[in-house]
XYZ file of N, CA and C in Angstrom:
633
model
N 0.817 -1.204 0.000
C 0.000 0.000 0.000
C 0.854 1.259 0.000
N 2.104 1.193 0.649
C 2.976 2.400 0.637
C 3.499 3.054 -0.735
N 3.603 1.956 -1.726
C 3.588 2.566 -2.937
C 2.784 2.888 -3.607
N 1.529 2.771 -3.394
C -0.060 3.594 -4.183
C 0.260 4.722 -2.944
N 0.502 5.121 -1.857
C 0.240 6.051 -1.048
C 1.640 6.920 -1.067
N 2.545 6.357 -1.579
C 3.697 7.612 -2.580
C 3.278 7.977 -3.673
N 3.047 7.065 -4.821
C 2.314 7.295 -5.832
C 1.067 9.300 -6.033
N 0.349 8.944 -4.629
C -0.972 9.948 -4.836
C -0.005 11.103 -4.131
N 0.570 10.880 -3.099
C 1.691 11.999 -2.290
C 2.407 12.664 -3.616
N 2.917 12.230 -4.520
C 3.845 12.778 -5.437
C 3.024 13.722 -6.510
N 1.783 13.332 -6.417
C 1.034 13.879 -7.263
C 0.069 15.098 -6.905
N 0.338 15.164 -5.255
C -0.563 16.190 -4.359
C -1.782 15.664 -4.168
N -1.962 14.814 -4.269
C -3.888 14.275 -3.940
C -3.874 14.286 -2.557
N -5.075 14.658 -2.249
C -5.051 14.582 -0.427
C -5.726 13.285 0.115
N -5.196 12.218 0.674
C -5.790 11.004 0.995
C -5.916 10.711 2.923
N -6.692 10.246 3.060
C -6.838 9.944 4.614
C -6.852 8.338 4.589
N -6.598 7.679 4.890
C -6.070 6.331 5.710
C -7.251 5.493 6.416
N -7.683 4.579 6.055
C -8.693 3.697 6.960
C -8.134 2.768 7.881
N -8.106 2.299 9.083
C -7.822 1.607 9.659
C -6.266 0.279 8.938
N -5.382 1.168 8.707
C -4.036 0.461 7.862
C -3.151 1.647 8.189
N -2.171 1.230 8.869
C -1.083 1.990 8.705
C -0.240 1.986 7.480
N 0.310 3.607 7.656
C 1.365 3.615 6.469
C 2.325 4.552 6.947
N 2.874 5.502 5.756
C 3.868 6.774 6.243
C 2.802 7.893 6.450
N 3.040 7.960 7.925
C 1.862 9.344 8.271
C 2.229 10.443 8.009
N 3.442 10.949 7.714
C 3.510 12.156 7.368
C 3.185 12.381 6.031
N 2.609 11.511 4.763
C 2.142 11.495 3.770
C 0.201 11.698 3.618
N -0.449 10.945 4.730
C -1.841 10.989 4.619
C -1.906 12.522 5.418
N -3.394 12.740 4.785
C -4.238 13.755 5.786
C -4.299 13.379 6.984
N -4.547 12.239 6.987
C -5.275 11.559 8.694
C -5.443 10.214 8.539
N -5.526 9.595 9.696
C -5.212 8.137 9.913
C -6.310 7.965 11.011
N -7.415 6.953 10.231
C -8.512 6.687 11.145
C -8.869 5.201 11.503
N -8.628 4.879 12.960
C -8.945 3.880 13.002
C -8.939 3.266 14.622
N -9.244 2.510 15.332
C -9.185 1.349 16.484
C -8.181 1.422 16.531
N -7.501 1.976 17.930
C -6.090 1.311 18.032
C -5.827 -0.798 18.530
N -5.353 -0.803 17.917
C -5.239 -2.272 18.038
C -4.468 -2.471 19.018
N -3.564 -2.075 19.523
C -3.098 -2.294 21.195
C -4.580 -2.636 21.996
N -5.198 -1.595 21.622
C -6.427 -1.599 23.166
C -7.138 -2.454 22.675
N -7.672 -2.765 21.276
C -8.405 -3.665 20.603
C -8.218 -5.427 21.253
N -6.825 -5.270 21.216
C -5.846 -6.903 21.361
C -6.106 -6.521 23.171
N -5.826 -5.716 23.634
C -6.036 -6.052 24.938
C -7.209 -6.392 25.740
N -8.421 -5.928 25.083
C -9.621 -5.686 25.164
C -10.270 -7.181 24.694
N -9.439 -8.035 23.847
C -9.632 -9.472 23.537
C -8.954 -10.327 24.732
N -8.184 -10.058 25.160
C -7.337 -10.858 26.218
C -7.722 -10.906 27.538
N -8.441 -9.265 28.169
C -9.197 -9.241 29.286
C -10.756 -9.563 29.038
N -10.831 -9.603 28.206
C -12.544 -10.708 27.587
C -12.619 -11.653 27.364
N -11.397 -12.681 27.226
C -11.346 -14.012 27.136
C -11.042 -14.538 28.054
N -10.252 -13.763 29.425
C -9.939 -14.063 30.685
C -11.227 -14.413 31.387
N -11.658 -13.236 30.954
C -13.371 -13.149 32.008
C -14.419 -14.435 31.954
N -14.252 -14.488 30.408
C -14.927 -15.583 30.313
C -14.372 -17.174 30.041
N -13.220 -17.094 30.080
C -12.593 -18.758 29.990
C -11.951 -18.631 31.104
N -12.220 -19.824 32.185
C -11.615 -19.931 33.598
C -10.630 -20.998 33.314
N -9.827 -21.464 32.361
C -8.831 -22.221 32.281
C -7.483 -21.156 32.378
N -6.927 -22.218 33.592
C -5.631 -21.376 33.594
C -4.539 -22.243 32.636
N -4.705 -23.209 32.021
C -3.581 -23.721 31.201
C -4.837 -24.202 29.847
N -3.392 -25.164 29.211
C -4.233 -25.516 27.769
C -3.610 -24.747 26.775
N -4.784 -24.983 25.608
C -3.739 -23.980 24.075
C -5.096 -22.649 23.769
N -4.229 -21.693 23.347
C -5.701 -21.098 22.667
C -5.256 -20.716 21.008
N -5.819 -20.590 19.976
C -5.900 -20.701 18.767
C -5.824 -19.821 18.090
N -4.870 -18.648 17.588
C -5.218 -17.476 17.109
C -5.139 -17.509 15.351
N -6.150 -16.960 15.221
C -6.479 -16.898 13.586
C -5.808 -15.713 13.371
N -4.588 -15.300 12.776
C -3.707 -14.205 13.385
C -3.818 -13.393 11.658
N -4.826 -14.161 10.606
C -4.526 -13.118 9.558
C -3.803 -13.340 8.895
N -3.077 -12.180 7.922
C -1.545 -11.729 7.013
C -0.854 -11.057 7.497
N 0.268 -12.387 7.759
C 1.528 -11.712 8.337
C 2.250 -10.742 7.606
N 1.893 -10.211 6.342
C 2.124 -9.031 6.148
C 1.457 -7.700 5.927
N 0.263 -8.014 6.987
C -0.423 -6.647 7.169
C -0.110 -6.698 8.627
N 0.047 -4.650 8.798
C 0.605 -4.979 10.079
C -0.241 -4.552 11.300
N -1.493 -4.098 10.597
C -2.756 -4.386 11.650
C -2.769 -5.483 12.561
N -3.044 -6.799 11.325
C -3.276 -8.012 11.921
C -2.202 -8.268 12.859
N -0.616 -8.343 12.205
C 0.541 -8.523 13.382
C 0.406 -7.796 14.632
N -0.323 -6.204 14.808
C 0.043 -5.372 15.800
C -1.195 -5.805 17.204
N -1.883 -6.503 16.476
C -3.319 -7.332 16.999
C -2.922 -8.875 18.179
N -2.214 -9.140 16.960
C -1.973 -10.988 17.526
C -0.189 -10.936 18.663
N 0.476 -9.575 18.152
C 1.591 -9.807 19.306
C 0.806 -8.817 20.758
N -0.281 -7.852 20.218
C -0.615 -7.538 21.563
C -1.278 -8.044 22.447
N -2.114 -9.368 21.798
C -3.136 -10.320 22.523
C -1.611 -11.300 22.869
N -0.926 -11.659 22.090
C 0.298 -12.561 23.165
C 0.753 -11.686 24.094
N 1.191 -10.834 24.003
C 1.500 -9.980 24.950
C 1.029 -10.290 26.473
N -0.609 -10.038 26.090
C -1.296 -9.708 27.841
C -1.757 -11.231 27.931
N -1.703 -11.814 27.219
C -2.151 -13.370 28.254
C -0.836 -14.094 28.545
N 0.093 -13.497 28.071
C 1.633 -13.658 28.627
C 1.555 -13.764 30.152
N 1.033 -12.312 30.170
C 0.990 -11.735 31.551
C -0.636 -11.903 32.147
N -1.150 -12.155 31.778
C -2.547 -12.835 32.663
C -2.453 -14.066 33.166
N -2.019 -15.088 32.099
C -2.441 -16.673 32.147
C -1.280 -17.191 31.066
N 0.070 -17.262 31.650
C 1.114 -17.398 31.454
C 1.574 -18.810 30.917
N 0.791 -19.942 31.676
C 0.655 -21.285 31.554
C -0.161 -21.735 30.292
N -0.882 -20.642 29.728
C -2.029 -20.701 28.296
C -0.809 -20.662 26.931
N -0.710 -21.543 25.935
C -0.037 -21.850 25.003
C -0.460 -21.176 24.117
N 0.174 -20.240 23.202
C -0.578 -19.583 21.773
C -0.353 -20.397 20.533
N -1.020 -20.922 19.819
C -0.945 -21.141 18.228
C -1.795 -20.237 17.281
N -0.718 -19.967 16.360
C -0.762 -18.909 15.516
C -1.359 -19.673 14.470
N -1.965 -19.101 13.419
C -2.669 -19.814 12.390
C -2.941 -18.456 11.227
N -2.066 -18.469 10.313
C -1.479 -17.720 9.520
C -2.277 -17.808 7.872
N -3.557 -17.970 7.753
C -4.017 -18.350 7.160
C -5.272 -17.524 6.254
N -5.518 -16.626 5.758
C -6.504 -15.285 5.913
C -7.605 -15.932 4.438
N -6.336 -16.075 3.227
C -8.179 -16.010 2.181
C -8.574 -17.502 2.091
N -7.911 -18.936 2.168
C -8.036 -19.724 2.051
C -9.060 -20.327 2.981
N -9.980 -20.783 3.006
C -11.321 -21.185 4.091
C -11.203 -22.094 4.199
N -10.669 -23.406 3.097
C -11.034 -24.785 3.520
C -9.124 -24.839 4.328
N -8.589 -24.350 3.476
C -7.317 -24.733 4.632
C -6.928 -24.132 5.898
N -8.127 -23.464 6.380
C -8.387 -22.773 7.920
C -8.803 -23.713 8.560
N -9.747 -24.423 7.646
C -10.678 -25.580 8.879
C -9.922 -26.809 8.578
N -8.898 -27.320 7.526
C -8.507 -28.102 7.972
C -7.079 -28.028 8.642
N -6.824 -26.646 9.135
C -5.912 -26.358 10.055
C -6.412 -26.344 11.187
N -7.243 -25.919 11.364
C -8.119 -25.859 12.645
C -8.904 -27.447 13.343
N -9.003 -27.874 12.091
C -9.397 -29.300 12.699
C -8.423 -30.401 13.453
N -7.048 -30.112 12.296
C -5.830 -31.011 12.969
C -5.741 -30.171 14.523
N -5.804 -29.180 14.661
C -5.431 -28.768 15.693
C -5.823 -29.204 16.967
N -7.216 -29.377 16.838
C -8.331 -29.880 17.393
C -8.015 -31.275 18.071
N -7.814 -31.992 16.508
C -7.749 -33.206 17.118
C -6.121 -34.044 17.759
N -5.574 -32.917 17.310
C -4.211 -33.500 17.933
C -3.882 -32.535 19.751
N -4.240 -31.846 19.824
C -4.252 -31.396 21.219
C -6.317 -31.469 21.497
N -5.769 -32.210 23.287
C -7.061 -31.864 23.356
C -7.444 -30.920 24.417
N -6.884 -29.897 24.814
C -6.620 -28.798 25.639
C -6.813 -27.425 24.803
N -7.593 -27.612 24.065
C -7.704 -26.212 23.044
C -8.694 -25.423 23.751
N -8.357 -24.551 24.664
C -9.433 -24.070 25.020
C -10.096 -22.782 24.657
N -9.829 -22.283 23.756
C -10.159 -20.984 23.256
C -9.573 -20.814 21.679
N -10.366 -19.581 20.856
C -10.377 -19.332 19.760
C -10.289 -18.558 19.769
N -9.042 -17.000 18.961
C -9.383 -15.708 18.602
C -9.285 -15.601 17.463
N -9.571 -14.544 16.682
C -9.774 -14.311 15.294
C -9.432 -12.598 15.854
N -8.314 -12.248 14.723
C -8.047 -10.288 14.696
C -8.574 -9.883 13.504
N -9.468 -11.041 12.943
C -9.969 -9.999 11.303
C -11.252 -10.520 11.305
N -11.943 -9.450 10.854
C -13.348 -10.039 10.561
C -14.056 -11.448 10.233
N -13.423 -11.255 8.997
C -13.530 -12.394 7.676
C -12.729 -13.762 8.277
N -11.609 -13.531 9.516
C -11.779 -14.721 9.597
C -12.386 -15.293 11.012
N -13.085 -14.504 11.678
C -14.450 -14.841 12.290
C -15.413 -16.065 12.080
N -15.691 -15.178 10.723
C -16.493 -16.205 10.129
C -15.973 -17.527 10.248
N -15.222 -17.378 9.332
C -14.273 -19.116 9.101
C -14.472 -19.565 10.628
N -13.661 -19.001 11.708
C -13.594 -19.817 13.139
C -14.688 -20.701 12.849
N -15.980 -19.530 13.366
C -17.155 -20.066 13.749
C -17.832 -21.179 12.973
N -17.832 -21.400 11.664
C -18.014 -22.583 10.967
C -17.164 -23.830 10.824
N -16.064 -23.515 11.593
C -15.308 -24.452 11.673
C -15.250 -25.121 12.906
N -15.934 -24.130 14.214
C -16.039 -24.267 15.803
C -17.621 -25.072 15.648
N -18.703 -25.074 15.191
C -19.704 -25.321 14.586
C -19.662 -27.192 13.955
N -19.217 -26.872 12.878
C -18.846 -28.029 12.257
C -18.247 -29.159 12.757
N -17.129 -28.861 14.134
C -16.082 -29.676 14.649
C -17.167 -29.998 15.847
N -18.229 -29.577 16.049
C -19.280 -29.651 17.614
C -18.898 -29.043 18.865
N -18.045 -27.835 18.591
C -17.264 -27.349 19.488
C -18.062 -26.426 20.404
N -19.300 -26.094 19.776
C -20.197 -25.068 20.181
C -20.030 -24.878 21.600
N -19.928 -24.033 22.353
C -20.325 -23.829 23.783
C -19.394 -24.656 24.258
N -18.073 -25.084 23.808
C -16.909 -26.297 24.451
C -15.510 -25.233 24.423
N -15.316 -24.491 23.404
C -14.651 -23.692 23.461
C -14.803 -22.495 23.997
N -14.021 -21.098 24.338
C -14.438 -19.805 24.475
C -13.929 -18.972 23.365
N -14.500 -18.423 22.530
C -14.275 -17.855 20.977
C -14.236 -16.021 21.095
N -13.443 -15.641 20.387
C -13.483 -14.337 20.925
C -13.499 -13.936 19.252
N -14.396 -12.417 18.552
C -14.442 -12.381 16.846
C -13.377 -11.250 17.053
N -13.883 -10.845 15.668
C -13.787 -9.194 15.409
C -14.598 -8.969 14.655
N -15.753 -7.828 15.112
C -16.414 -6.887 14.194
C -17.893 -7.733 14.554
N -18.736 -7.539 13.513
C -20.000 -7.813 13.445
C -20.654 -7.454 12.272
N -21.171 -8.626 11.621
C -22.137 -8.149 10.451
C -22.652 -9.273 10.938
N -24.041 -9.349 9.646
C -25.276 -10.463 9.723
C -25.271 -11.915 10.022
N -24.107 -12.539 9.456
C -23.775 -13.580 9.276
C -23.168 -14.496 10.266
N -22.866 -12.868 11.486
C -22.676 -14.092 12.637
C -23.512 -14.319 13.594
N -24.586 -13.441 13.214
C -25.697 -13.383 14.495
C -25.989 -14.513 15.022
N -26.566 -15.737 13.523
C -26.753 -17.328 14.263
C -25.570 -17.785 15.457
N -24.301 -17.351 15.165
C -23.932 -17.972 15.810
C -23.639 -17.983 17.165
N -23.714 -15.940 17.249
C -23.788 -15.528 19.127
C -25.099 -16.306 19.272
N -26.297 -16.412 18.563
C -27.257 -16.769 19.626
C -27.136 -18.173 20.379
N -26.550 -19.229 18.745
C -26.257 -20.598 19.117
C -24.987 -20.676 20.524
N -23.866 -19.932 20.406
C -22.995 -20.019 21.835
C -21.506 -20.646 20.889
N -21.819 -20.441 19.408
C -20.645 -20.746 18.739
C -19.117 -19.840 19.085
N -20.006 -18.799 18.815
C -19.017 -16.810 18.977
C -19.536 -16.577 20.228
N -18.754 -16.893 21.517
C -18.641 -16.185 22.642
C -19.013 -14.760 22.853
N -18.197 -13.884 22.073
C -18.054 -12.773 21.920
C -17.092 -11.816 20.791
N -17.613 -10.522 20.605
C -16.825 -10.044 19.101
C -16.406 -8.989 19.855
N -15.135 -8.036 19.197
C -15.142 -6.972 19.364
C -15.324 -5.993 18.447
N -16.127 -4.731 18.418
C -16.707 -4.218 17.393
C -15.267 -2.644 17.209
N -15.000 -2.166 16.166
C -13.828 -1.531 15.960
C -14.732 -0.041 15.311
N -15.874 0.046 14.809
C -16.486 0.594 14.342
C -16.227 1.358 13.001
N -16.283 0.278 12.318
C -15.395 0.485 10.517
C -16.687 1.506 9.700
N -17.413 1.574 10.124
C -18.807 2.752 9.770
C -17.806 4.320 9.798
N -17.721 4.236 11.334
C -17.755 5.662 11.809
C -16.413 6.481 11.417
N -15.148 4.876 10.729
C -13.665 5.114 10.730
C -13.895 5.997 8.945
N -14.661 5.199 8.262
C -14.987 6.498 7.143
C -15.675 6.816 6.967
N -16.519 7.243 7.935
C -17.189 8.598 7.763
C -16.131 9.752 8.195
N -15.648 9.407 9.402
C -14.570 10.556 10.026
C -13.896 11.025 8.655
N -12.896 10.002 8.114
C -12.453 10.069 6.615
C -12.487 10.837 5.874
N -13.922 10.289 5.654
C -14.944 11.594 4.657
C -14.557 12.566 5.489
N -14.874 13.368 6.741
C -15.348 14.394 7.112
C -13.779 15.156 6.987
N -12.741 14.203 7.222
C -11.741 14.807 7.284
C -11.345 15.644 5.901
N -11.202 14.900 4.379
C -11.213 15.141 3.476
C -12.027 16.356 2.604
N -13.770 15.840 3.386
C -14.286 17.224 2.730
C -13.768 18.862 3.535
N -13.640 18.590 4.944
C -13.157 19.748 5.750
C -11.769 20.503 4.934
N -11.080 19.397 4.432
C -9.440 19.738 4.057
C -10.141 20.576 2.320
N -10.826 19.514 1.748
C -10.888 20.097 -0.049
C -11.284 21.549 -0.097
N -13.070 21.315 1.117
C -13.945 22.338 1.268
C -13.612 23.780 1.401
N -13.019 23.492 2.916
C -13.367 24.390 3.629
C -11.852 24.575 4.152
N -11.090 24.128 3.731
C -9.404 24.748 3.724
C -9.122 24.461 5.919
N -10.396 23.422 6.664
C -10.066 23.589 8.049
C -8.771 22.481 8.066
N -8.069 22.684 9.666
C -7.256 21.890 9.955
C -7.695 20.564 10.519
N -7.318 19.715 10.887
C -7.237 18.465 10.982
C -6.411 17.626 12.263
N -7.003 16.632 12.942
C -5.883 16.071 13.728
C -5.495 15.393 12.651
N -4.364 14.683 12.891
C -3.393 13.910 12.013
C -3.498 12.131 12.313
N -4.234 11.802 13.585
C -4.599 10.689 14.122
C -6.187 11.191 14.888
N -7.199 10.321 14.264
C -8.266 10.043 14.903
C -8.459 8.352 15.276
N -8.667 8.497 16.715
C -8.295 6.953 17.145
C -9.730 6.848 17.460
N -10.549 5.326 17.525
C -12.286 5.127 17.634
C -11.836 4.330 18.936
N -13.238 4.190 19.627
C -12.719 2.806 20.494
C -12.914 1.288 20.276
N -12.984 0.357 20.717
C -13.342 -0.893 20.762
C -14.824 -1.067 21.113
N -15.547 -2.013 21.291
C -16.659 -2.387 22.105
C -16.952 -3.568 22.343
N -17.364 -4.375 23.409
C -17.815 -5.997 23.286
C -19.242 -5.936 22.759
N -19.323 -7.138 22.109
C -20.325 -7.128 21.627
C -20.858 -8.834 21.930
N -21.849 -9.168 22.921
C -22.149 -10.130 23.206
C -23.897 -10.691 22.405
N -24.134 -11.448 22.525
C -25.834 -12.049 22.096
C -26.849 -11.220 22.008
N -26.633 -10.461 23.631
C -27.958 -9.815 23.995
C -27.892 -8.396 23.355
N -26.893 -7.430 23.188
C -26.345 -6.414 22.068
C -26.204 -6.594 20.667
N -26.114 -7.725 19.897
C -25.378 -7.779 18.917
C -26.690 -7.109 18.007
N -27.988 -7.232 18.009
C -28.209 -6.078 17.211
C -28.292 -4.243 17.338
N -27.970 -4.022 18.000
C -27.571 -2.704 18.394
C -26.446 -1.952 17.313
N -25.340 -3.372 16.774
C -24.406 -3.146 16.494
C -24.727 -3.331 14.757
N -25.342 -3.783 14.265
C -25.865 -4.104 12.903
C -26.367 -2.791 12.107
């Protein structure tokens, strides 16, 4: 992305940034969830609700070369480092491929049987978990932690597949965007240079609130 975002810099276009880092002194503004608090905000929500102090937990960690996803999955190792120290991480490096998620996820399954938890740092692979947590009969056996929320996972907070999501609020990250851009074209105003959103849990009894 840094070279489409030199590319428009060289040319003077004024661009603002969605939830992806790049070279900030090139965008208007950079909008998005900080993923420190995001990843921490997964780690003290999976504490709360999974009372295992040992075992493995499963992280669907994305593309290791986006560095969202990386800044996500070393900050969730990070704090269960330091929460629940005795809890094992496996990384699972796997983002557009679906059937080789679940049959990564299945060996996993069946070769440890101490898996006690599931995270996912990207939306899209939410999904995957949960049809694969679903499929394996894991429902309500594991503690599953998402990211985000659209339609498609509702069945599964209600079923007890998706524990819980965290919502980053990708709506409000461009609209700000927008607002930043038309303020800059429009109306010649200034700008912060970082607009940070917060996190939110998003459990069964909320999840349409969040739709």
């Amino acid at each position: 992305m840094n070279a489409c975002v030199d590319k428009l810099f060289s040319k003077k276009i004024p661009m603002f940034i969605i939830n992806s880092e790049t070279t900030k002194e090139r965008n208007l503004c950079y909008v998005a969830s900080s993923y420190k608090k995001s990843s921490m905000l997964a780690g003290e929500l999976l504490c709360a609700i999974c009372h295992h102090t040992d075992g493995k937990i499963i992280v669907l960690g994305g593309d290791k070369e986006i560095e969202r996803h990386r800044l996500f999955s070393t900050g969730f190792a990070a704090y269960m480092q330091k929460e629940r120290p005795e809890m094992d991480i496996i990384e699972v490096l796997e983002f557009r491929n679906e059937a080789k998620m679940h049959r990564l996820l299945s060996e996993y399954v069946q070769k440890f049987d101490d898996v006690r938890a599931m995270v996912s740092t990207t939306a899209r692979g939410t999904l995957f978990m949960c049809e694969s947590v679903q499929s394996l009969g894991l429902s309500g056996k594991v503690t599953t932690i998402g990211s985000d929320i659209y339609e498609e996972l509702l069945p599964f907070l209600k079923n007890k597949t998706l524990s819980a999501t965290i919502y980053q609020y990708p709506n409000q990250q461009a609209l700000n965007g927008i607002k930043v851009l038309f303020n800059h074209i429009a109306l010649n105003k200034t700008h912060e240079k970082a607009i940070e959103l917060p996190s939110s849990v998003v459990l069964s009894s909320n999840a349409e609130f969040f739709i």
